[in-house]
PDB file of C-alpha atoms in Angstrom:
ATOM      1  CA  UNK A   1     141.174 -54.323 169.985  1.00 76.00           C
ATOM      2  CA  UNK A   2     140.071 -50.898 171.153  1.00 89.00           C
ATOM      3  CA  UNK A   3     137.394 -48.964 169.279  1.00 93.00           C
ATOM      4  CA  UNK A   4     137.229 -45.260 168.442  1.00 94.00           C
ATOM      5  CA  UNK A   5     134.423 -44.799 170.967  1.00 95.00           C
ATOM      6  CA  UNK A   6     136.442 -46.437 173.758  1.00 96.00           C
ATOM      7  CA  UNK A   7     139.496 -44.306 172.975  1.00 95.00           C
ATOM      8  CA  UNK A   8     137.448 -41.104 172.863  1.00 97.00           C
ATOM      9  CA  UNK A   9     135.714 -41.986 176.144  1.00 96.00           C
ATOM     10  CA  UNK A  10     139.109 -42.518 177.808  1.00 96.00           C
ATOM     11  CA  UNK A  11     140.825 -39.463 176.295  1.00 95.00           C
ATOM     12  CA  UNK A  12     139.946 -36.963 179.085  1.00 95.00           C
ATOM     13  CA  UNK A  13     141.411 -39.295 181.734  1.00 95.00           C
ATOM     14  CA  UNK A  14     144.549 -39.987 179.667  1.00 92.00           C
ATOM     15  CA  UNK A  15     145.094 -36.298 178.859  1.00 93.00           C
ATOM     16  CA  UNK A  16     148.158 -34.805 180.553  1.00 92.00           C
ATOM     17  CA  UNK A  17     147.170 -31.397 182.034  1.00 90.00           C
ATOM     18  CA  UNK A  18     150.813 -30.283 182.024  1.00 90.00           C
ATOM     19  CA  UNK A  19     150.978 -30.734 178.253  1.00 85.00           C
ATOM     20  CA  UNK A  20     147.718 -28.841 177.798  1.00 85.00           C
ATOM     21  CA  UNK A  21     148.575 -25.958 180.133  1.00 87.00           C
ATOM     22  CA  UNK A  22     147.982 -22.657 178.354  1.00 90.00           C
ATOM     23  CA  UNK A  23     146.502 -24.355 175.304  1.00 90.00           C
ATOM     24  CA  UNK A  24     143.087 -23.406 173.976  1.00 94.00           C
ATOM     25  CA  UNK A  25     142.110 -25.496 170.973  1.00 94.00           C
ATOM     26  CA  UNK A  26     139.296 -27.538 169.491  1.00 96.00           C
ATOM     27  CA  UNK A  27     140.266 -30.648 167.540  1.00 94.00           C
ATOM     28  CA  UNK A  28     137.594 -32.085 165.263  1.00 96.00           C
ATOM     29  CA  UNK A  29     137.881 -35.799 164.434  1.00 95.00           C
ATOM     30  CA  UNK A  30     136.204 -37.208 161.296  1.00 95.00           C
ATOM     31  CA  UNK A  31     136.903 -40.925 161.534  1.00 94.00           C
ATOM     32  CA  UNK A  32     135.568 -43.046 158.675  1.00 93.00           C
ATOM     33  CA  UNK A  33     134.173 -46.504 159.358  1.00 91.00           C
ATOM     34  CA  UNK A  34     136.670 -49.304 158.833  1.00 80.00           C
ATOM     35  CA  UNK A  35     135.980 -52.974 159.428  1.00 78.00           C
ATOM     36  CA  UNK A  36     133.861 -53.506 162.541  1.00 79.00           C
ATOM     37  CA  UNK A  37     134.558 -49.988 163.897  1.00 80.00           C
ATOM     38  CA  UNK A  38     131.906 -47.480 162.890  1.00 87.00           C
ATOM     39  CA  UNK A  39     134.215 -44.508 163.489  1.00 90.00           C
ATOM     40  CA  UNK A  40     132.286 -41.263 163.860  1.00 94.00           C
ATOM     41  CA  UNK A  41     132.635 -37.539 164.429  1.00 97.00           C
ATOM     42  CA  UNK A  42     134.017 -36.285 167.734  1.00 97.00           C
ATOM     43  CA  UNK A  43     135.582 -33.098 168.983  1.00 97.00           C
ATOM     44  CA  UNK A  44     138.003 -32.445 171.828  1.00 97.00           C
ATOM     45  CA  UNK A  45     137.999 -29.065 173.562  1.00 97.00           C
ATOM     46  CA  UNK A  46     141.354 -28.397 175.219  1.00 95.00           C
ATOM     47  CA  UNK A  47     141.256 -25.456 177.598  1.00 94.00           C
ATOM     48  CA  UNK A  48     142.849 -24.538 180.917  1.00 88.00           C
ATOM     49  CA  UNK A  49     144.721 -27.855 181.134  1.00 90.00           C
ATOM     50  CA  UNK A  50     141.566 -29.913 180.635  1.00 93.00           C
ATOM     51  CA  UNK A  51     140.253 -32.010 177.779  1.00 95.00           C
ATOM     52  CA  UNK A  52     136.545 -32.509 177.158  1.00 97.00           C
ATOM     53  CA  UNK A  53     135.456 -34.875 174.375  1.00 98.00           C
ATOM     54  CA  UNK A  54     131.994 -34.811 172.829  1.00 97.00           C
ATOM     55  CA  UNK A  55     130.459 -36.802 170.016  1.00 96.00           C
ATOM     56  CA  UNK A  56     129.477 -34.742 166.987  1.00 97.00           C
ATOM     57  CA  UNK A  57     130.773 -31.706 165.166  1.00 96.00           C
ATOM     58  CA  UNK A  58     132.022 -28.439 166.649  1.00 97.00           C
ATOM     59  CA  UNK A  59     131.002 -25.186 164.941  1.00 95.00           C
ATOM     60  CA  UNK A  60     134.518 -23.715 164.817  1.00 95.00           C
ATOM     61  CA  UNK A  61     137.356 -26.204 165.389  1.00 96.00           C
ATOM     62  CA  UNK A  62     140.989 -25.090 165.443  1.00 94.00           C
ATOM     63  CA  UNK A  63     141.937 -28.102 163.341  1.00 92.00           C
ATOM     64  CA  UNK A  64     140.317 -31.157 161.789  1.00 92.00           C
ATOM     65  CA  UNK A  65     141.735 -34.664 161.605  1.00 90.00           C
ATOM     66  CA  UNK A  66     140.318 -36.943 158.871  1.00 89.00           C
ATOM     67  CA  UNK A  67     141.288 -40.604 158.751  1.00 88.00           C
ATOM     68  CA  UNK A  68     139.892 -44.107 158.960  1.00 89.00           C
ATOM     69  CA  UNK A  69     138.802 -45.435 162.324  1.00 91.00           C
ATOM     70  CA  UNK A  70     141.342 -48.270 162.008  1.00 89.00           C
ATOM     71  CA  UNK A  71     144.244 -45.856 161.412  1.00 84.00           C
ATOM     72  CA  UNK A  72     143.171 -43.671 164.346  1.00 88.00           C
ATOM     73  CA  UNK A  73     142.981 -46.681 166.673  1.00 89.00           C
ATOM     74  CA  UNK A  74     146.451 -47.764 165.521  1.00 85.00           C
ATOM     75  CA  UNK A  75     147.791 -44.249 166.123  1.00 84.00           C
ATOM     76  CA  UNK A  76     146.142 -43.865 169.547  1.00 87.00           C
ATOM     77  CA  UNK A  77     147.327 -47.274 170.731  1.00 88.00           C
ATOM     78  CA  UNK A  78     150.897 -46.777 169.486  1.00 83.00           C
ATOM     79  CA  UNK A  79     150.779 -49.503 166.857  1.00 83.00           C
ATOM     80  CA  UNK A  80     152.120 -47.354 164.000  1.00 74.00           C
ATOM     81  CA  UNK A  81     153.964 -44.551 165.775  1.00 63.00           C
ATOM     82  CA  UNK A  82     156.156 -42.415 163.499  1.00 63.00           C
ATOM     83  CA  UNK A  83     155.197 -44.232 160.304  1.00 59.00           C
ATOM     84  CA  UNK A  84     151.524 -43.337 160.635  1.00 56.00           C
ATOM     85  CA  UNK A  85     152.228 -39.900 162.088  1.00 61.00           C
ATOM     86  CA  UNK A  86     154.093 -38.995 158.904  1.00 61.00           C
ATOM     87  CA  UNK A  87     151.049 -40.017 156.835  1.00 61.00           C
ATOM     88  CA  UNK A  88     148.803 -37.822 159.008  1.00 60.00           C
ATOM     89  CA  UNK A  89     150.124 -34.625 157.473  1.00 52.00           C
ATOM     90  CA  UNK A  90     147.768 -35.180 154.526  1.00 52.00           C
ATOM     91  CA  UNK A  91     144.740 -35.555 156.809  1.00 55.00           C
ATOM     92  CA  UNK A  92     145.036 -32.530 159.090  1.00 57.00           C
ATOM     93  CA  UNK A  93     143.327 -29.276 158.177  1.00 57.00           C
ATOM     94  CA  UNK A  94     143.800 -26.068 160.084  1.00 59.00           C
ATOM     95  CA  UNK A  95     140.834 -23.750 160.422  1.00 56.00           C
TER      96      UNK A  95
END
């Protein structure tokens, strides 16, 4: 099973520059430990069709996603799809 750290490390390579074209955003991830996955705080800077992921907190994110590490892994790996995406509405905060 993938971990949050592995997914975050792979995110820049998996990011589709066509989808991110013209987008300038910072997404803050607060992922609570769950089971063996320690979760953590990460932020993704999306700018000029590129995605750069760093560990830690950003000073002024565009939005913040709060969820358990296990739920994030399930979302990122497609395990829950629409069912989990619907639940995400309660965990996203816009700046």
